[in-house]
XYZ file of C-alpha atoms in Angstrom:
708
model
C 131.213 50.084 212.840
C 131.103 52.583 209.686
C 127.734 54.033 211.083
C 129.130 54.595 214.665
C 132.721 56.047 213.209
C 130.541 58.315 210.942
C 128.821 59.469 214.263
C 131.547 60.005 216.076
C 133.418 61.957 213.353
C 130.148 64.587 213.115
C 129.631 64.602 216.504
C 133.738 66.100 216.613
C 132.605 68.706 213.555
C 129.983 70.199 215.504
C 132.022 70.441 218.531
C 134.868 72.214 216.460
C 132.495 74.377 214.917
C 130.734 75.673 218.313
C 134.241 75.938 219.613
C 135.078 78.511 216.365
C 131.645 80.238 217.082
C 132.381 80.615 221.018
C 135.850 82.174 220.011
C 134.384 84.483 216.903
C 131.713 85.620 219.516
C 134.080 86.759 221.858
C 136.458 88.738 219.509
C 134.964 90.043 216.647
C 130.929 90.322 215.255
C 130.393 88.772 211.767
C 128.424 91.352 209.247
C 125.731 89.835 207.300
C 124.688 91.658 204.057
C 120.981 91.188 202.751
C 121.084 89.454 199.131
C 121.198 91.647 196.428
C 118.708 92.676 194.307
C 118.196 93.431 190.452
C 115.075 95.300 189.469
C 113.059 93.463 186.569
C 112.636 96.622 184.303
C 114.990 99.963 184.482
C 113.494 103.203 183.262
C 116.129 105.275 180.282
C 115.595 108.643 180.298
C 115.591 109.468 176.210
C 114.014 113.301 176.494
C 114.428 115.243 180.036
C 114.608 118.881 181.118
C 116.998 118.340 184.102
C 119.615 120.602 183.913
C 120.563 120.233 187.252
C 121.886 116.694 186.275
C 123.037 118.142 182.974
C 121.381 116.536 181.467
C 118.969 118.907 178.648
C 117.306 116.705 175.916
C 114.239 118.603 174.523
C 111.608 117.691 171.830
C 108.686 119.336 170.968
C 106.988 116.013 170.126
C 107.653 112.386 169.936
C 106.680 110.400 166.943
C 106.330 106.328 167.131
C 105.479 103.699 165.473
C 105.933 99.677 165.498
C 105.453 96.746 162.698
C 103.598 95.087 165.560
C 101.584 97.888 166.138
C 100.611 99.948 169.332
C 98.557 100.091 172.480
C 98.128 103.586 174.179
C 97.269 103.805 177.738
C 96.434 106.162 180.493
C 98.885 105.410 183.671
C 97.942 106.376 187.018
C 99.648 105.186 190.215
C 96.551 103.326 190.755
C 95.502 101.711 187.761
C 96.428 101.704 183.697
C 93.779 101.825 181.114
C 93.640 101.556 177.398
C 92.605 104.487 175.611
C 93.900 104.040 171.789
C 95.929 101.928 169.709
C 97.850 102.197 166.394
C 98.059 99.693 163.872
C 100.981 97.956 162.546
C 103.399 100.554 160.726
C 100.861 103.559 161.727
C 102.403 106.836 162.953
C 101.207 108.286 166.337
C 102.616 111.605 168.019
C 102.751 112.869 171.648
C 103.362 116.754 172.731
C 102.248 119.265 175.205
C 99.179 121.285 174.694
C 100.603 124.354 175.566
C 101.139 127.998 174.309
C 101.901 128.335 171.004
C 101.840 130.962 168.013
C 98.907 129.853 165.611
C 100.799 131.424 162.415
C 97.656 130.563 159.911
C 94.428 129.020 159.484
C 93.194 128.313 155.851
C 91.324 125.547 153.761
C 94.397 125.556 151.440
C 96.178 122.414 152.317
C 98.851 123.369 150.197
C 99.095 126.976 151.166
C 99.153 125.818 154.915
C 102.293 122.928 153.974
C 104.227 125.815 152.236
C 103.880 128.135 155.555
C 104.875 125.113 157.428
C 108.008 124.485 155.415
C 108.955 128.451 155.997
C 108.229 127.927 159.502
C 110.640 124.738 160.223
C 113.565 126.655 158.162
C 114.010 127.827 161.763
C 111.829 126.256 164.229
C 111.485 122.164 165.065
C 108.060 123.087 167.188
C 106.099 123.531 164.011
C 102.848 121.581 163.732
C 100.163 121.386 160.625
C 96.768 120.356 162.452
C 93.636 119.266 160.580
C 89.859 120.256 162.138
C 86.733 120.592 160.850
C 84.827 123.783 160.896
C 81.331 124.466 159.316
C 81.309 120.790 157.597
C 84.638 121.144 155.977
C 88.557 120.466 156.527
C 90.614 123.547 157.906
C 94.334 123.719 158.605
C 96.140 125.658 161.319
C 99.959 126.028 161.230
C 101.071 126.536 164.883
C 104.557 127.049 166.152
C 105.954 126.497 169.472
C 105.833 124.809 173.023
C 105.658 127.960 174.816
C 105.286 127.912 178.938
C 103.558 131.405 178.871
C 101.212 133.556 176.596
C 103.876 136.168 176.444
C 106.316 133.747 175.122
C 103.889 132.565 172.237
C 102.924 136.236 171.769
C 106.479 137.513 170.997
C 106.707 134.218 168.627
C 103.650 134.906 166.958
C 104.895 139.051 166.342
C 107.966 137.145 164.794
C 106.296 135.332 162.469
C 103.803 137.967 161.223
C 106.724 140.159 160.595
C 108.601 137.338 158.403
C 105.462 137.057 156.570
C 105.550 133.131 156.965
C 102.015 133.050 155.637
C 101.946 135.468 153.011
C 100.320 134.423 149.795
C 98.197 132.229 151.694
C 94.431 132.794 151.947
C 93.361 132.830 155.972
C 90.232 132.156 157.157
C 91.134 133.609 160.512
C 93.517 136.045 161.609
C 96.873 134.875 163.479
C 96.485 134.015 167.114
C 98.144 132.852 170.507
C 96.573 129.304 171.154
C 96.691 128.131 174.617
C 95.820 125.052 176.391
C 92.584 127.075 178.214
C 89.171 125.381 176.952
C 85.667 124.435 177.815
C 84.400 120.643 177.813
C 81.340 119.138 176.424
C 80.537 115.566 177.260
C 80.937 112.620 177.974
C 80.877 110.646 174.921
C 80.421 106.714 173.960
C 83.737 106.214 172.297
C 86.898 108.527 170.684
C 84.350 108.138 167.358
C 81.495 109.441 169.067
C 83.725 112.603 170.516
C 85.198 113.325 167.418
C 81.639 113.387 165.563
C 80.385 115.463 167.941
C 83.835 118.137 167.586
C 82.915 118.273 164.055
C 79.429 119.171 165.020
C 80.577 121.767 167.040
C 82.763 123.168 164.522
C 80.041 124.299 162.449
C 79.678 127.228 164.368
C 83.172 127.959 163.656
C 84.822 126.839 166.936
C 87.713 124.806 167.609
C 87.042 121.747 169.165
C 88.871 118.347 169.555
C 88.306 115.444 171.081
C 89.885 114.402 174.322
C 90.263 111.695 176.524
C 91.001 111.344 180.416
C 90.067 108.176 183.068
C 87.597 108.365 185.367
C 87.034 105.618 188.072
C 89.405 103.860 186.605
C 87.680 103.697 183.125
C 88.158 105.764 180.081
C 86.031 108.640 179.180
C 85.542 110.474 175.956
C 84.886 114.264 175.763
C 85.291 117.502 173.711
C 87.707 120.355 174.401
C 86.322 123.580 172.879
C 88.605 126.142 171.852
C 92.500 126.799 172.534
C 92.799 130.132 174.283
C 95.528 132.136 176.257
C 93.609 132.636 179.146
C 90.827 131.504 181.230
C 88.399 134.484 180.494
C 88.920 133.541 176.740
C 87.281 130.210 177.486
C 84.111 131.113 179.444
C 83.456 133.530 176.858
C 82.996 130.920 174.085
C 80.258 128.944 176.429
C 77.403 130.398 174.926
C 78.437 129.388 171.404
C 79.334 126.276 172.420
C 76.133 125.176 173.885
C 74.209 126.694 170.978
C 76.512 124.541 168.912
C 75.316 121.290 170.581
C 77.558 120.895 172.864
C 76.895 118.336 175.452
C 76.921 119.577 179.149
C 79.330 122.422 178.277
C 81.400 124.085 181.395
C 84.606 125.325 182.625
C 86.641 122.336 183.232
C 88.657 122.545 186.757
C 92.434 123.878 186.780
C 94.551 120.880 186.669
C 92.220 118.735 185.501
C 93.826 115.819 183.504
C 93.415 115.184 179.926
C 94.759 114.282 176.835
C 93.394 115.857 173.563
C 93.595 114.160 170.626
C 94.546 115.963 167.268
C 94.562 114.922 163.650
C 98.373 116.194 162.994
C 99.562 116.419 159.375
C 102.861 117.660 160.023
C 104.557 114.731 158.938
C 102.281 113.294 156.293
C 101.670 116.423 154.015
C 99.202 116.236 151.347
C 99.746 112.591 150.281
C 99.162 110.892 153.609
C 96.663 110.373 156.286
C 96.736 112.565 159.599
C 98.073 110.954 162.609
C 96.549 110.942 166.057
C 98.448 113.262 168.550
C 98.112 113.255 171.707
C 98.590 116.195 173.578
C 98.818 116.515 177.571
C 98.650 119.588 179.792
C 101.580 121.154 181.369
C 100.573 120.764 185.402
C 98.409 117.916 185.472
C 100.455 114.884 185.916
C 99.158 112.903 183.106
C 101.430 109.839 181.984
C 100.648 108.169 178.559
C 102.159 104.699 177.556
C 102.751 103.086 174.344
C 103.437 99.708 174.236
C 104.232 97.243 171.360
C 102.330 94.052 170.905
C 104.163 90.831 171.804
C 107.961 91.051 171.239
C 107.586 94.267 168.944
C 109.832 97.180 169.202
C 109.362 100.969 168.839
C 110.847 103.284 166.526
C 111.202 106.630 168.048
C 111.762 109.346 165.271
C 113.123 112.115 167.337
C 115.923 109.861 168.446
C 117.520 109.123 165.093
C 114.984 106.984 164.172
C 116.228 104.039 166.703
C 114.165 101.056 167.473
C 113.519 100.162 171.244
C 112.325 97.359 173.265
C 109.643 97.558 176.216
C 107.118 100.548 176.381
C 107.674 104.411 175.921
C 106.063 106.686 178.659
C 105.267 110.081 177.848
C 104.326 113.043 180.703
C 105.884 116.559 181.536
C 108.778 117.530 183.763
C 109.989 120.983 184.057
C 107.513 122.387 181.332
C 108.968 120.104 178.819
C 107.968 116.784 177.309
C 109.283 113.853 178.772
C 110.303 110.652 177.121
C 111.019 107.403 179.199
C 111.651 103.863 177.895
C 110.990 101.072 180.435
C 112.838 98.021 179.368
C 113.676 94.562 180.800
C 116.921 95.253 182.580
C 118.729 92.617 180.611
C 117.507 93.636 177.525
C 118.613 97.133 178.343
C 122.107 95.669 178.895
C 122.253 94.017 175.556
C 122.228 97.713 174.249
C 124.506 99.036 176.719
C 126.938 96.284 176.074
C 126.931 96.315 172.247
C 127.483 100.398 172.336
C 130.374 100.240 174.985
C 132.463 97.901 173.879
C 132.988 96.420 170.001
C 131.285 93.574 168.838
C 134.604 91.609 168.210
C 135.874 91.795 171.661
C 136.848 88.708 173.687
C 133.861 86.996 175.258
C 135.369 87.926 178.818
C 135.430 91.261 178.013
C 132.265 91.685 176.925
C 130.944 89.640 180.505
C 133.183 92.183 182.654
C 131.380 95.044 180.667
C 128.264 93.536 181.303
C 128.491 93.173 185.045
C 130.011 96.625 185.340
C 127.218 98.346 183.431
C 124.434 96.221 185.592
C 126.171 97.288 188.722
C 126.304 100.962 187.681
C 122.679 101.193 186.530
C 121.320 98.988 190.168
C 123.645 101.847 192.249
C 121.847 104.658 190.188
C 118.352 104.379 191.829
C 115.975 107.133 190.527
C 118.845 109.620 189.338
C 117.015 111.595 187.059
C 113.577 111.576 189.155
C 111.551 109.696 186.918
C 114.251 107.609 185.299
C 116.923 105.687 186.692
C 119.608 106.441 183.958
C 119.652 108.382 180.612
C 120.723 107.008 177.287
C 123.766 108.984 176.976
C 127.398 108.297 178.490
C 126.298 110.753 181.264
C 124.844 107.319 182.356
C 125.851 104.869 179.930
C 125.524 104.577 176.002
C 122.043 102.964 175.326
C 120.859 103.136 171.704
C 118.226 100.555 171.428
C 118.128 97.648 169.568
C 120.559 98.838 167.217
C 123.591 98.404 169.396
C 123.216 94.580 169.817
C 124.994 91.879 168.854
C 125.302 88.374 169.622
C 128.595 88.785 171.575
C 126.977 91.650 173.868
C 123.690 89.461 174.380
C 125.780 86.387 175.102
C 127.929 88.545 177.526
C 124.814 89.821 179.369
C 123.085 86.244 179.579
C 126.339 84.563 180.767
C 126.360 87.006 183.647
C 122.642 87.508 184.245
C 121.915 88.907 187.560
C 125.460 89.381 188.714
C 126.512 92.636 190.163
C 129.619 94.129 192.003
C 129.300 94.706 195.944
C 131.392 96.419 198.496
C 130.100 96.363 202.293
C 127.006 94.860 201.201
C 125.843 97.420 198.669
C 125.669 97.425 194.881
C 128.607 99.891 193.468
C 128.453 102.372 191.212
C 130.712 100.804 189.001
C 132.127 103.620 186.771
C 134.231 102.765 183.657
C 136.170 104.961 180.927
C 136.980 104.143 177.389
C 140.718 104.080 177.982
C 142.541 105.179 181.062
C 145.696 106.113 179.244
C 147.734 103.447 181.016
C 146.988 104.595 184.472
C 143.665 104.456 186.433
C 142.724 107.810 188.095
C 142.423 108.553 191.915
C 138.825 109.487 192.337
C 139.385 111.830 195.390
C 142.144 114.210 194.011
C 141.809 113.824 190.428
C 138.078 112.955 189.428
C 135.081 114.079 191.412
C 136.529 114.755 194.740
C 134.954 111.809 196.754
C 136.550 108.792 198.238
C 135.455 105.264 197.757
C 136.763 101.920 198.887
C 136.503 100.281 195.935
C 137.889 103.056 193.224
C 141.389 102.596 193.801
C 143.680 104.838 191.722
C 147.054 104.220 190.156
C 146.095 100.590 188.670
C 148.585 100.285 185.861
C 146.224 99.595 183.057
C 147.545 97.689 179.679
C 145.858 100.743 177.534
C 147.825 100.634 174.105
C 145.980 98.022 172.166
C 144.614 100.918 169.695
C 147.866 101.732 168.805
C 148.586 97.971 167.419
C 149.674 97.933 163.938
C 149.939 101.666 163.675
C 152.682 104.061 162.515
C 153.866 106.557 164.282
C 154.001 110.202 163.065
C 156.574 113.086 162.717
C 155.143 116.314 163.794
C 157.194 118.454 161.510
C 158.146 122.136 160.926
C 158.239 123.037 156.911
C 160.079 125.587 155.398
C 157.269 128.078 155.092
C 156.691 128.084 158.593
C 153.871 126.043 158.305
C 153.425 123.005 161.244
C 151.801 119.544 160.693
C 152.069 115.635 160.979
C 153.479 113.319 158.438
C 153.533 109.690 158.756
C 156.759 108.093 159.729
C 157.112 105.876 156.585
C 156.825 108.735 153.953
C 159.952 110.401 155.923
C 163.809 109.812 155.521
C 166.354 110.795 157.985
C 168.708 113.401 156.016
C 171.077 114.424 158.942
C 171.342 117.831 160.230
C 171.526 121.276 158.535
C 174.215 123.699 159.057
C 172.657 124.979 162.230
C 172.762 121.627 163.496
C 168.873 121.277 163.247
C 167.741 117.814 162.629
C 165.750 117.486 158.652
C 164.155 114.671 156.772
C 163.117 114.351 153.422
C 159.961 113.134 151.780
C 160.129 109.988 150.289
C 156.649 110.062 147.996
C 154.934 112.730 145.892
C 151.903 114.215 147.273
C 152.538 113.462 150.682
C 149.833 114.738 152.729
C 150.872 117.260 155.926
C 147.890 116.560 158.369
C 146.393 118.897 161.024
C 146.449 115.908 163.364
C 148.359 112.461 163.402
C 145.629 110.839 161.546
C 144.140 110.323 158.077
C 141.114 112.004 158.132
C 138.259 112.935 155.604
C 136.496 115.363 157.145
C 139.915 117.730 157.335
C 141.835 118.682 154.176
C 145.654 118.293 154.330
C 147.532 121.685 155.444
C 149.634 121.131 152.320
C 151.066 118.091 149.778
C 154.775 117.765 149.506
C 156.820 116.554 146.426
C 159.309 113.581 146.876
C 162.865 115.097 148.284
C 161.537 118.178 150.181
C 163.013 118.923 153.486
C 161.060 119.154 156.368
C 162.079 119.878 160.128
C 160.998 117.028 162.651
C 160.042 118.486 165.971
C 159.010 115.234 167.670
C 157.622 111.638 167.051
C 154.176 111.008 168.354
C 151.806 108.180 168.184
C 148.990 107.943 165.778
C 145.808 109.665 167.212
C 143.455 106.660 168.862
C 141.697 106.301 172.056
C 144.921 105.718 174.097
C 146.920 108.900 172.914
C 145.476 112.191 171.017
C 146.877 114.922 169.822
C 144.763 117.911 169.597
C 145.112 120.904 166.836
C 146.221 124.304 167.836
C 143.582 126.095 170.010
C 143.024 129.767 169.800
C 143.547 132.003 173.045
C 140.131 133.430 172.404
C 138.302 130.201 171.869
C 140.031 128.506 175.266
C 139.063 131.807 177.135
C 135.888 131.315 176.292
C 135.559 127.882 177.217
C 137.713 128.322 180.454
C 135.264 131.439 181.570
C 132.186 128.777 181.459
C 133.849 127.300 184.568
C 135.996 129.960 186.191
C 136.894 133.756 185.653
C 139.637 134.350 183.729
C 140.612 137.935 182.772
C 141.601 138.258 179.028
C 143.462 137.863 176.554
C 144.402 134.511 177.306
C 148.833 134.771 176.894
C 149.861 131.593 178.886
C 148.327 128.638 180.233
C 150.233 125.809 181.887
C 149.564 122.806 183.977
C 150.833 123.372 187.426
C 149.061 120.850 189.680
C 148.688 117.061 188.920
C 147.017 114.413 190.985
C 148.938 110.508 191.960
C 148.351 109.103 188.455
C 149.802 112.610 186.699
C 146.382 113.831 185.866
C 145.593 117.843 185.911
C 144.243 119.156 189.049
C 145.090 122.916 188.519
C 146.022 125.071 185.823
C 147.635 128.298 185.716
C 146.123 131.338 183.231
C 148.464 134.559 182.731
C 150.318 133.426 186.156
C 146.727 132.909 188.249
C 146.391 129.611 189.721
C 142.934 128.099 188.548
C 141.036 125.457 190.688
C 137.578 123.805 189.928
C 135.100 122.183 191.875
C 135.609 119.217 190.262
C 139.146 118.082 188.527
C 137.664 116.003 186.106
C 135.902 119.395 184.867
C 139.315 120.498 183.246
C 138.308 118.248 180.263
C 135.385 120.605 179.756
C 136.855 123.587 180.677
C 139.807 123.166 178.413
C 137.624 122.972 175.342
C 136.483 119.242 175.687
C 140.066 117.442 176.396
C 139.410 113.647 175.937
C 141.230 112.929 179.518
C 142.617 115.302 182.045
C 145.922 113.211 181.459
C 147.226 115.607 179.121
C 150.183 118.164 178.537
C 149.820 121.765 177.124
C 152.203 123.100 174.543
C 152.140 127.074 174.415
C 153.836 127.659 170.700
C 154.033 131.509 171.386
C 155.797 131.364 174.924
C 159.573 131.818 175.017
C 162.380 133.598 176.959
C 164.502 135.827 174.693
C 168.053 136.948 175.171
C 168.762 140.278 173.955
C 171.991 141.772 172.773
C 172.168 143.868 175.953
C 172.229 140.593 178.098
C 168.534 141.423 179.320
C 165.926 138.639 179.218
C 162.331 139.140 177.765
C 159.482 137.024 178.515
C 157.035 136.359 175.112
C 154.171 136.842 174.921
C 153.744 138.298 178.485
C 155.845 141.396 177.251
C 155.269 143.415 174.034
C 157.665 144.452 171.369
C 158.876 143.343 168.503
C 161.061 140.129 167.718
C 164.148 140.559 165.487
C 166.599 137.758 164.768
C 170.410 138.011 164.151
C 171.427 136.121 160.659
C 174.715 134.514 159.982
C 175.520 137.318 157.819
C 175.381 139.485 160.802
C 172.038 141.231 159.594
C 169.172 141.388 161.519
C 165.432 140.874 160.319
C 161.663 140.723 162.036
C 160.646 137.799 162.718
C 156.814 139.530 163.852
C 154.019 137.919 161.805
C 155.637 134.623 160.989
C 156.493 131.117 162.897
C 159.926 130.913 164.215
C 161.982 127.533 163.864
C 164.660 127.220 167.055
C 166.509 125.476 169.480
C 166.292 125.565 172.971
C 168.926 125.389 175.540
C 168.663 121.578 175.600
C 169.103 121.151 171.915
C 165.556 120.195 171.628
C 163.912 122.237 168.403
C 160.500 123.636 168.267
C 158.155 125.996 166.701
C 157.277 129.242 167.986
C 154.256 131.209 166.742
C 154.115 134.860 166.925
C 150.665 134.570 168.760
C 149.390 132.109 171.587
C 148.181 129.222 170.712
C 147.866 126.149 172.873
C 148.359 122.285 171.732
C 146.870 119.878 174.119
C 148.925 116.303 173.932
C 146.136 113.486 175.839
C 146.712 109.836 176.950
C 143.418 108.329 177.527
C 139.954 108.951 176.732
C 137.414 109.504 179.528
C 137.848 110.602 183.256
C 139.868 107.357 184.096
C 138.177 106.059 186.791
C 137.498 102.471 187.833
C 137.565 99.767 184.830
C 139.188 100.912 181.590
C 137.296 99.100 178.805
C 140.492 98.954 176.599
C 142.596 97.510 179.516
C 139.685 94.716 179.969
C 139.831 93.927 176.474
C 143.460 93.390 176.969
C 143.529 91.573 180.204
C 140.792 89.173 178.299
C 143.234 88.776 175.280
C 145.793 87.672 177.713
C 143.651 84.890 179.090
C 141.582 86.273 182.230
C 138.193 85.691 182.885
C 135.654 88.598 183.445
C 136.099 87.678 187.144
C 139.921 88.798 187.177
C 139.152 91.834 184.990
C 136.550 92.975 187.770
C 138.708 92.691 190.520
C 141.651 94.310 189.096
C 139.982 97.573 188.489
C 137.327 97.512 191.423
C 139.331 96.751 194.511
C 137.749 94.737 197.886
C 134.537 94.049 196.011
C 132.411 90.823 195.526
C 130.866 89.533 192.381
C 127.147 88.684 193.773
C 124.195 87.345 192.112
C 120.569 88.628 191.994
C 118.537 86.340 194.671
C 115.773 85.705 191.766
C 118.225 85.201 188.833
C-alpha cells in the first residue's frame, strides 16, 4: 500500500512538472547562465607605465630578497627555465639594459661611492657596477634608464658640468653607455661566463656574463661592450676576438638576453655585490622571482613590503614593469585587510571580501600585463603587512563567492563613505548605466562621528578665522550689533585650521580663558563622513581646474550650479561661465583633490554691497575700495582685512578682502556601490553579509565558483 501510494504521488508530481514546463515553454524562455569561474591566481601591477589607464608607477630597479631564498627563472609563453637563484636573505636586483650616462670609471671604490652619493641627491636611477679589467676590479658609476642615446647624452653633459666625479682618479672618460654589444659563447655555466668576461676584460673591454634560453634550456654568454649604437659595438670585434672571445659575433637586433651585473649600489664598500639582471627594452624578456615554499618576497622599492607569490619583471612602454602573481584568495587577504579595519564586524569583512573578489574578477586584464594594480585605482593591496586574522577569516568564509548580474560577474565598486546616500553612476560618477549600481540608496555612514565633539567655525577679533572644539566655548549671548558671541573657557585654547586636532598643522592662534570669539556655524569634526578643507586660494584652484577644463583667470567666483539625484556636483560655474567635465566624478580632482563630490563651496570674498546712493556692487567681480560706516558716523576702509558681516537673513559670516574658497564635503570617495562605513553599521545592526551586499548592489545574485 505504502509503495503503491508513493508511486502514485511520484507520478502526479511528474505530471505536474510536465504541465508547468509546457505552460512555460509556451509563454516565456528560461535564461540559463554558465557557472562562474574565479581564477586560481591574479596578476597585480606594482610598477607599470600606463598613463592611458591613469597609472604611472615607475622604478629604475627592483630589489628583492626572501628569507626562504629565491629562484630566478626565464619565462616564455612556451616554457619556464631556471637561470639562477638567491640564497636566503641575499639581495637580487632587476633593471633595464638601456641607455645611460656613465659618469665615472675608477679603481677607487671610495671615490666611486662618493660620486654615486652626489648623483643620488638628484636622481633615483644611479648605479654602481663592479667589473674586472686588466685583472683588477673597476667601478662604474652610471645614471639613468633612458630610451635614447641623445637623452643619455644630455644627462651626461649635466653630470659633467656639475662636477659629479671631481677629485676622483678616472680610468676612462665619461661616456654614453647603451645596450649595443657583441656576444661571445656559449659557455657551460654562469661561472664560466663570468670567468670569460674577466679574461676579455684584460684587454680593457667592458664585459658581462649574460643568460638566455635556447631550445628550452638556459645558455650562458658574454656581452662585450655597452655602446650607444651598432657601429660602436661592431668596432670592438677585433679586440674582443684577440682577447679570447669565443665565436664573437654581432647578435641579431631584438635578440633576447638578460645581462648579469655585479651591482654595489646598495651594498657600498662593506657589502658584497648583488646580482643585477638587466633586460633589453624590445626583446620581450620576462624574468620571474619565486620564493621557496610558503616564503614571501620583500620588494625594497615598494616601501619594503613583503608579498606572497612570485614577481615578474619585464619591459612595458620603455619602463621596467613589476607584476606580483599571487594566489587569488591570498591576494584578498591583503585587500580586505587594507580596505576595512581589522576590528570591524565579521559580516562587514565578508561583504568586503565578496565585493573585492567580484571587482577583481570583472577587471579582466585591465592593465595589459596585469589584472589590477595595487592602489585604489583598483583596490588597495599592500602585501602581507595588511593581512590580519579577521580579514583572512572573512575571505575564507566566502571563498569563491562573487556577485553576478545577468550571468556575469559584476564590477562591484565601493567607496569608503558615501556621505549618507549612494551616487547615481550615470549622472554623478562615470556616465554609464548599470542595472546593479543604483543611486540614491540611504546609507548609515555617520559611524565615524560616534563619540566625537562638534566644533565651531569662529571669527576672532583680529579678523582671523578658524575652528575651536565646542567643549572649549560657552555661549555669551549677543553683542550690541546683535551678533552672537562666545567666550573661551580654558587657557591656551587652540584655534585650528580644520575642525580636527592635527599634529602636522600648527594652530592659527592660542586663546586665553575669557577671550571673545564670534561663532559662524557649528560643524562636525573632520572624519571620513564629514570634512571641511582649509581655504583654497584662487591661484591654486585655477591651476587645478585648468588640468581638466579651460578657465580664464583670475578666478573670482566659483559656485556649484548643477547637482545630480543624490546631491553630488555635476556642474560648477567659474567667473560666471558654466563648466562641465567628461566625467562628473572628475570634479574631485578638478577641485584640488576633494574627498567627494557631495560638497558645497563657500566663496569668502563674494558679497553684494549696497551703497549710500542705493546702487548695488558685486564683489569681487566689480573693483573698488570698500568703506564701512561706523555707529559714530565715521567711515573707514575695509580693504586688506577680513570683515565680519551679517546678511539679510541674520546669518553672520566672514568676508575676505581677496577671494578664497572653502570646500565642505560629505563622504569619502566616488560614493558608488557599497559604502564601507555603511556596511560596518549595517553589520553592527545585526545584518549578514548577503543582506549588506544586496542592499547596495541591486538585482544581483551571490554565486560560488564552480571549483571552490
